[in-house]
Each structure stands twice: as C-alpha cells, then as structure tokens.
Amino acid sequence: QRDDAIFADILARARIGYLTNKDQDLLGTRLIPTGSRSAASRLKEISQYLISLPEDTVCLLPTRNMCEQLNIAMLKTIGQPEVEIKAIDAIDCPRFLCKRTEEAIKKYEDDASMTAGLEQKIIIKLG
C-alpha cells in the first residue's frame, strides 16, 4: 500500500463507501479463485493461495469474523507452537480521572468494537 498510490487511493475511497467503476473493475481482477464448496475447504484453499503470494500482500475481507477465520487458517500453515500475548489496556490521564477511566476500560473489556478493534489477547506463531 505504501508504494502503490493507486491501491492506497482505492482503500481511501472504500473507507468512505465511494468506489468508482474503475476501482471495482481493478479489485475484480484480484479476486482469489476458489473451487471448493465447503467453507473449511475454501478457507484452506485461500490460505494456500495467499502463501504463494509475496509476503507484503494485503487481503481485504468484509467482516472481522472472516478476517479472524483466515488468520486462524494461516496460523495452521505454520508448523510452530502458538504463543498467546495478552493485551494490557491503559490510559494515560490525570490522577483524579484514573478510577473513572479504569471503570470505563473494565466496562468494555469484552467488546473489541469499543477498544478500536483491539482484542484482549492474540495468538501468534514464529516462522
């Protein structure tokens, strides 16, 4: 994206819901070909296809759930043990606001949509 101004412009327009016909045509040329019928087979097929692409390839998905499922499938392709990293959410604020902010953080700790999409934990693999 950094070195591809056209793609960066498409993403900028997609963020505000304004894709041109030219944008749609270009994105249509980048669809991942699949032949599988089941979701599990299709996911495996997509992850294998992505492995064959350059490391800096970006894959756009319409939902967070689909992104999570693809990430899980991609992790399964790495033959290393999983490492779990837990997030620590903190806000730098004046002392008199600390208690109130801690309560706000706890209130929303199970709702990633209220934490800028950040999860409480992530699973990674080295490799």
Coordinates of N, CA and C in Angstrom, one line a residue:
Q1 N 0.8 -1.2 0.0 CA 0.0 0.0 0.0 C 0.9 1.3 0.0
R2 N 1.9 1.2 0.8 CA 2.8 2.4 0.9 C 3.4 2.8 -0.5
D3 N 3.8 1.8 -1.3 CA 4.4 2.1 -2.5 C 3.5 2.0 -3.7
D4 N 2.2 1.8 -3.4 CA 1.2 1.7 -4.5 C 0.1 2.7 -4.3
A5 N 0.3 3.9 -5.0 CA -0.6 5.0 -4.8 C -2.0 4.7 -5.3
I6 N -2.1 3.9 -6.4 CA -3.4 3.5 -6.9 C -4.2 2.7 -5.8
F7 N -3.6 1.7 -5.3 CA -4.2 0.9 -4.2 C -4.6 1.7 -3.0
A8 N -3.7 2.6 -2.6 CA -3.9 3.5 -1.4 C -5.2 4.4 -1.7
D9 N -5.3 4.9 -2.9 CA -6.4 5.7 -3.3 C -7.7 4.9 -3.3
I10 N -7.7 3.6 -3.7 CA -8.8 2.7 -3.7 C -9.3 2.5 -2.3
L11 N -8.3 2.2 -1.4 CA -8.7 2.0 0.0 C -9.3 3.2 0.6
A12 N -8.7 4.4 0.3 CA -9.3 5.6 0.9 C -10.7 5.8 0.4
R13 N -11.0 5.5 -0.8 CA -12.4 5.6 -1.3 C -13.3 4.6 -0.7
A14 N -12.7 3.4 -0.5 CA -13.5 2.3 0.1 C -13.9 2.6 1.5
R15 N -13.0 3.3 2.2 CA -13.3 3.6 3.6 C -14.5 4.5 3.7
I16 N -14.8 5.3 2.7 CA -15.9 6.2 2.8 C -17.1 5.8 1.9
G17 N -17.0 4.5 1.4 CA -18.0 3.9 0.6 C -18.2 4.5 -0.8
Y18 N -17.1 4.9 -1.4 CA -17.2 5.5 -2.7 C -16.2 4.9 -3.6
L19 N -16.5 3.7 -4.2 CA -15.7 3.0 -5.1 C -16.2 3.4 -6.5
T20 N -15.2 3.7 -7.4 CA -15.6 4.0 -8.8 C -15.7 2.7 -9.5
N21 N -16.3 2.8 -10.7 CA -16.4 1.6 -11.6 C -15.0 1.0 -11.9
K22 N -14.1 1.9 -12.1 CA -12.7 1.5 -12.4 C -12.1 0.8 -11.2
D23 N -12.4 1.3 -10.0 CA -11.9 0.7 -8.7 C -12.5 -0.8 -8.6
Q24 N -13.8 -0.9 -8.9 CA -14.4 -2.2 -8.8 C -13.9 -3.1 -9.8
D25 N -13.6 -2.6 -11.0 CA -13.0 -3.5 -12.1 C -11.6 -4.0 -11.7
L26 N -10.8 -3.1 -11.1 CA -9.5 -3.4 -10.7 C -9.5 -4.5 -9.6
L27 N -10.4 -4.2 -8.6 CA -10.5 -5.2 -7.5 C -11.0 -6.5 -8.0
G28 N -11.9 -6.5 -9.0 CA -12.4 -7.7 -9.5 C -11.3 -8.6 -10.1
T29 N -10.2 -8.0 -10.6 CA -9.1 -8.8 -11.2 C -8.3 -9.4 -10.1
R30 N -8.5 -9.0 -8.9 CA -7.7 -9.5 -7.8 C -8.4 -10.5 -6.9
L31 N -9.6 -10.9 -7.3 CA -10.4 -11.9 -6.5 C -9.6 -13.2 -6.5
I32 N -9.7 -13.9 -5.3 CA -9.0 -15.2 -5.2 C -9.8 -16.3 -5.8
P33 N -9.3 -17.0 -6.7 CA -10.0 -18.1 -7.3 C -10.2 -19.3 -6.4
T34 N -11.4 -19.8 -6.2 CA -11.7 -20.9 -5.4 C -12.6 -21.9 -6.1
G35 N -12.4 -23.2 -5.9 CA -13.3 -24.2 -6.5 C -14.0 -25.0 -5.4
S36 N -13.7 -24.8 -4.2 CA -14.2 -25.6 -3.1 C -15.6 -25.2 -2.8
R37 N -16.5 -26.1 -2.3 CA -17.8 -25.8 -1.9 C -18.0 -25.6 -0.4
S38 N -17.3 -26.4 0.4 CA -17.4 -26.2 1.8 C -16.6 -25.0 2.3
A39 N -17.0 -24.4 3.4 CA -16.3 -23.2 3.9 C -14.9 -23.6 4.4
A40 N -14.8 -24.8 5.0 CA -13.5 -25.2 5.5 C -12.5 -25.5 4.4
S41 N -13.0 -26.1 3.3 CA -12.1 -26.4 2.1 C -11.7 -25.1 1.4
R42 N -12.7 -24.2 1.3 CA -12.4 -22.9 0.7 C -11.4 -22.1 1.5
L43 N -11.5 -22.1 2.8 CA -10.6 -21.4 3.7 C -9.2 -22.0 3.5
K44 N -9.1 -23.3 3.5 CA -7.7 -23.9 3.3 C -7.2 -23.5 1.9
E45 N -8.0 -23.5 0.9 CA -7.6 -23.2 -0.5 C -7.1 -21.7 -0.5
I46 N -7.8 -20.8 0.1 CA -7.5 -19.4 0.1 C -6.1 -19.2 0.9
S47 N -6.0 -19.9 2.0 CA -4.7 -19.7 2.8 C -3.5 -20.3 2.0
Q48 N -3.7 -21.4 1.2 CA -2.6 -21.9 0.4 C -2.3 -20.9 -0.7
Y49 N -3.3 -20.3 -1.3 CA -3.1 -19.4 -2.4 C -2.3 -18.2 -1.8
L50 N -2.7 -17.6 -0.7 CA -2.1 -16.5 -0.1 C -0.6 -16.8 0.2
I51 N -0.3 -18.0 0.6 CA 1.1 -18.3 0.9 C 2.0 -18.2 -0.3
S52 N 1.4 -18.4 -1.5 CA 2.1 -18.4 -2.8 C 2.4 -16.9 -3.2
L53 N 1.8 -16.0 -2.6 CA 1.9 -14.6 -3.0 C 3.1 -13.9 -2.2
P54 N 3.5 -12.7 -2.6 CA 4.6 -12.0 -1.8 C 4.1 -11.8 -0.4
E55 N 5.1 -11.7 0.5 CA 4.8 -11.5 1.9 C 4.0 -10.3 2.3
D56 N 4.2 -9.2 1.5 CA 3.5 -8.0 1.8 C 2.1 -7.8 1.1
T57 N 1.6 -9.0 0.7 CA 0.2 -9.0 0.1 C -0.8 -8.6 1.1
V58 N -1.8 -7.8 0.7 CA -2.9 -7.4 1.5 C -4.1 -8.1 1.1
C59 N -4.9 -8.7 2.0 CA -6.1 -9.4 1.7 C -7.2 -8.7 2.4
L60 N -8.2 -8.1 1.6 CA -9.3 -7.4 2.1 C -10.5 -8.3 2.4
L61 N -11.1 -8.3 3.5 CA -12.2 -9.1 3.9 C -13.3 -8.2 4.4
P62 N -14.6 -8.6 4.2 CA -15.7 -7.7 4.6 C -16.0 -7.6 6.0
T63 N -15.7 -8.7 6.8 CA -16.0 -8.7 8.2 C -14.8 -9.1 9.1
R64 N -14.9 -8.7 10.4 CA -13.8 -9.0 11.3 C -13.8 -10.5 11.5
N65 N -15.0 -11.2 11.5 CA -15.0 -12.6 11.7 C -14.3 -13.3 10.6
M66 N -14.5 -12.9 9.3 CA -13.9 -13.5 8.2 C -12.4 -13.4 8.3
C67 N -11.9 -12.2 8.8 CA -10.5 -11.9 9.0 C -9.9 -12.8 10.0
E68 N -10.7 -13.0 11.1 CA -10.2 -13.9 12.2 C -10.1 -15.3 11.7
Q69 N -11.1 -15.8 10.9 CA -11.1 -17.2 10.4 C -9.9 -17.4 9.5
L70 N -9.6 -16.4 8.6 CA -8.5 -16.5 7.7 C -7.2 -16.5 8.5
N71 N -7.1 -15.6 9.5 CA -5.9 -15.6 10.3 C -5.6 -16.9 11.0
I72 N -6.7 -17.5 11.5 CA -6.5 -18.9 12.2 C -6.1 -19.9 11.2
A73 N -6.7 -19.9 10.0 CA -6.3 -20.8 8.9 C -4.8 -20.6 8.5
M74 N -4.4 -19.3 8.4 CA -3.0 -19.1 8.1 C -2.0 -19.5 9.2
L75 N -2.4 -19.3 10.4 CA -1.6 -19.8 11.5 C -1.4 -21.3 11.5
K76 N -2.5 -22.0 11.1 CA -2.4 -23.5 11.0 C -1.3 -24.0 10.0
T77 N -1.0 -23.1 9.0 CA 0.0 -23.5 8.0 C 1.4 -23.4 8.5
I78 N 1.6 -22.7 9.7 CA 2.9 -22.5 10.2 C 3.2 -23.6 11.3
G79 N 4.2 -24.4 11.0 CA 4.5 -25.6 11.9 C 5.3 -25.2 13.2
Q80 N 4.8 -24.2 13.9 CA 5.4 -23.8 15.1 C 4.4 -23.8 16.2
P81 N 4.8 -23.8 17.5 CA 3.9 -23.7 18.6 C 3.2 -22.3 18.6
E82 N 2.0 -22.2 19.1 CA 1.3 -21.0 19.3 C 1.9 -20.2 20.5
V83 N 1.9 -18.9 20.4 CA 2.3 -18.0 21.5 C 1.1 -17.1 21.7
E84 N 0.6 -17.0 23.0 CA -0.5 -16.2 23.3 C 0.0 -14.9 24.0
I85 N -0.4 -13.8 23.5 CA 0.0 -12.5 24.0 C -1.2 -11.8 24.5
K86 N -1.2 -11.4 25.8 CA -2.4 -10.7 26.4 C -2.1 -9.2 26.4
A87 N -3.2 -8.5 26.0 CA -3.1 -7.0 25.9 C -3.3 -6.4 27.3
I88 N -2.6 -5.3 27.5 CA -2.8 -4.5 28.7 C -3.3 -3.2 28.3
D89 N -4.6 -2.9 28.6 CA -5.2 -1.6 28.2 C -5.0 -0.6 29.3
A90 N -4.5 0.5 28.9 CA -4.2 1.6 29.9 C -4.4 2.9 29.2
I91 N -4.8 3.9 30.0 CA -5.0 5.3 29.5 C -4.1 6.2 30.4
D92 N -3.3 7.0 29.7 CA -2.5 8.0 30.4 C -3.4 9.2 30.7
C93 N -3.7 9.4 32.0 CA -4.6 10.5 32.3 C -4.2 11.1 33.7
P94 N -4.8 12.2 34.0 CA -4.5 12.8 35.3 C -5.0 11.9 36.4
R95 N -4.3 11.9 37.5 CA -4.6 11.0 38.6 C -6.0 11.0 39.1
F96 N -6.7 12.2 39.1 CA -8.0 12.3 39.6 C -9.1 11.6 38.6
L97 N -8.6 11.3 37.4 CA -9.5 10.6 36.5 C -9.2 9.1 36.4
C98 N -8.2 8.6 37.0 CA -7.7 7.2 36.9 C -8.8 6.2 37.2
K99 N -9.5 6.4 38.3 CA -10.5 5.4 38.8 C -11.6 5.4 37.7
R100 N -12.1 6.5 37.3 CA -13.2 6.6 36.3 C -12.8 5.9 35.0
T101 N -11.5 6.1 34.5 CA -11.1 5.5 33.3 C -10.9 4.0 33.4
E102 N -10.4 3.6 34.6 CA -10.3 2.1 34.8 C -11.6 1.4 34.8
E103 N -12.6 2.1 35.3 CA -14.0 1.5 35.3 C -14.5 1.5 33.9
A104 N -14.2 2.5 33.1 CA -14.7 2.5 31.7 C -14.0 1.4 30.9
I105 N -12.7 1.2 31.2 CA -12.0 0.1 30.5 C -12.6 -1.2 30.8
K106 N -12.8 -1.5 32.1 CA -13.4 -2.8 32.5 C -14.8 -3.0 31.9
K107 N -15.6 -1.9 31.8 CA -16.9 -2.0 31.3 C -17.0 -2.5 29.9
Y108 N -16.0 -2.2 29.1 CA -15.9 -2.5 27.7 C -14.9 -3.6 27.4
E109 N -14.3 -4.2 28.3 CA -13.1 -5.1 28.1 C -13.5 -6.3 27.2
D110 N -14.8 -6.7 27.2 CA -15.2 -7.9 26.4 C -15.8 -7.4 25.0
D111 N -15.7 -6.2 24.7 CA -16.3 -5.6 23.5 C -15.2 -5.0 22.6
A112 N -14.6 -5.7 21.7 CA -13.5 -5.2 20.9 C -13.9 -4.0 20.1
S113 N -15.2 -3.8 19.8 CA -15.6 -2.7 19.0 C -15.5 -1.4 19.8
M114 N -15.3 -1.5 21.1 CA -15.2 -0.3 21.9 C -13.7 0.0 22.3
T115 N -12.8 -0.9 21.8 CA -11.4 -0.7 22.1 C -10.6 -0.5 20.7
A116 N -11.2 0.2 19.8 CA -10.6 0.4 18.5 C -10.2 -0.9 17.8
G117 N -11.0 -2.0 18.1 CA -10.8 -3.3 17.4 C -9.7 -4.1 18.0
L118 N -9.2 -3.7 19.2 CA -8.1 -4.4 19.8 C -8.7 -5.6 20.6
E119 N -8.2 -6.7 20.5 CA -8.6 -7.9 21.3 C -7.8 -7.9 22.6
Q120 N -8.4 -8.7 23.5 CA -7.7 -8.9 24.8 C -6.5 -9.7 24.7
K121 N -6.5 -10.6 23.7 CA -5.3 -11.5 23.5 C -5.2 -11.8 22.0
I122 N -4.0 -12.1 21.6 CA -3.8 -12.5 20.2 C -2.9 -13.8 20.3
I123 N -3.1 -14.6 19.3 CA -2.3 -15.8 19.1 C -1.3 -15.6 17.9
I124 N 0.0 -15.8 18.1 CA 0.9 -15.7 17.1 C 1.8 -17.0 17.0
K125 N 2.5 -17.1 15.9 CA 3.5 -18.2 15.7 C 4.7 -17.5 15.1
L126 N 5.8 -18.0 15.5 CA 7.1 -17.6 14.9 C 7.4 -18.4 13.7
G127 N 7.7 -17.8 12.6 CA 8.0 -18.6 11.4 C 7.7 -17.9 10.1

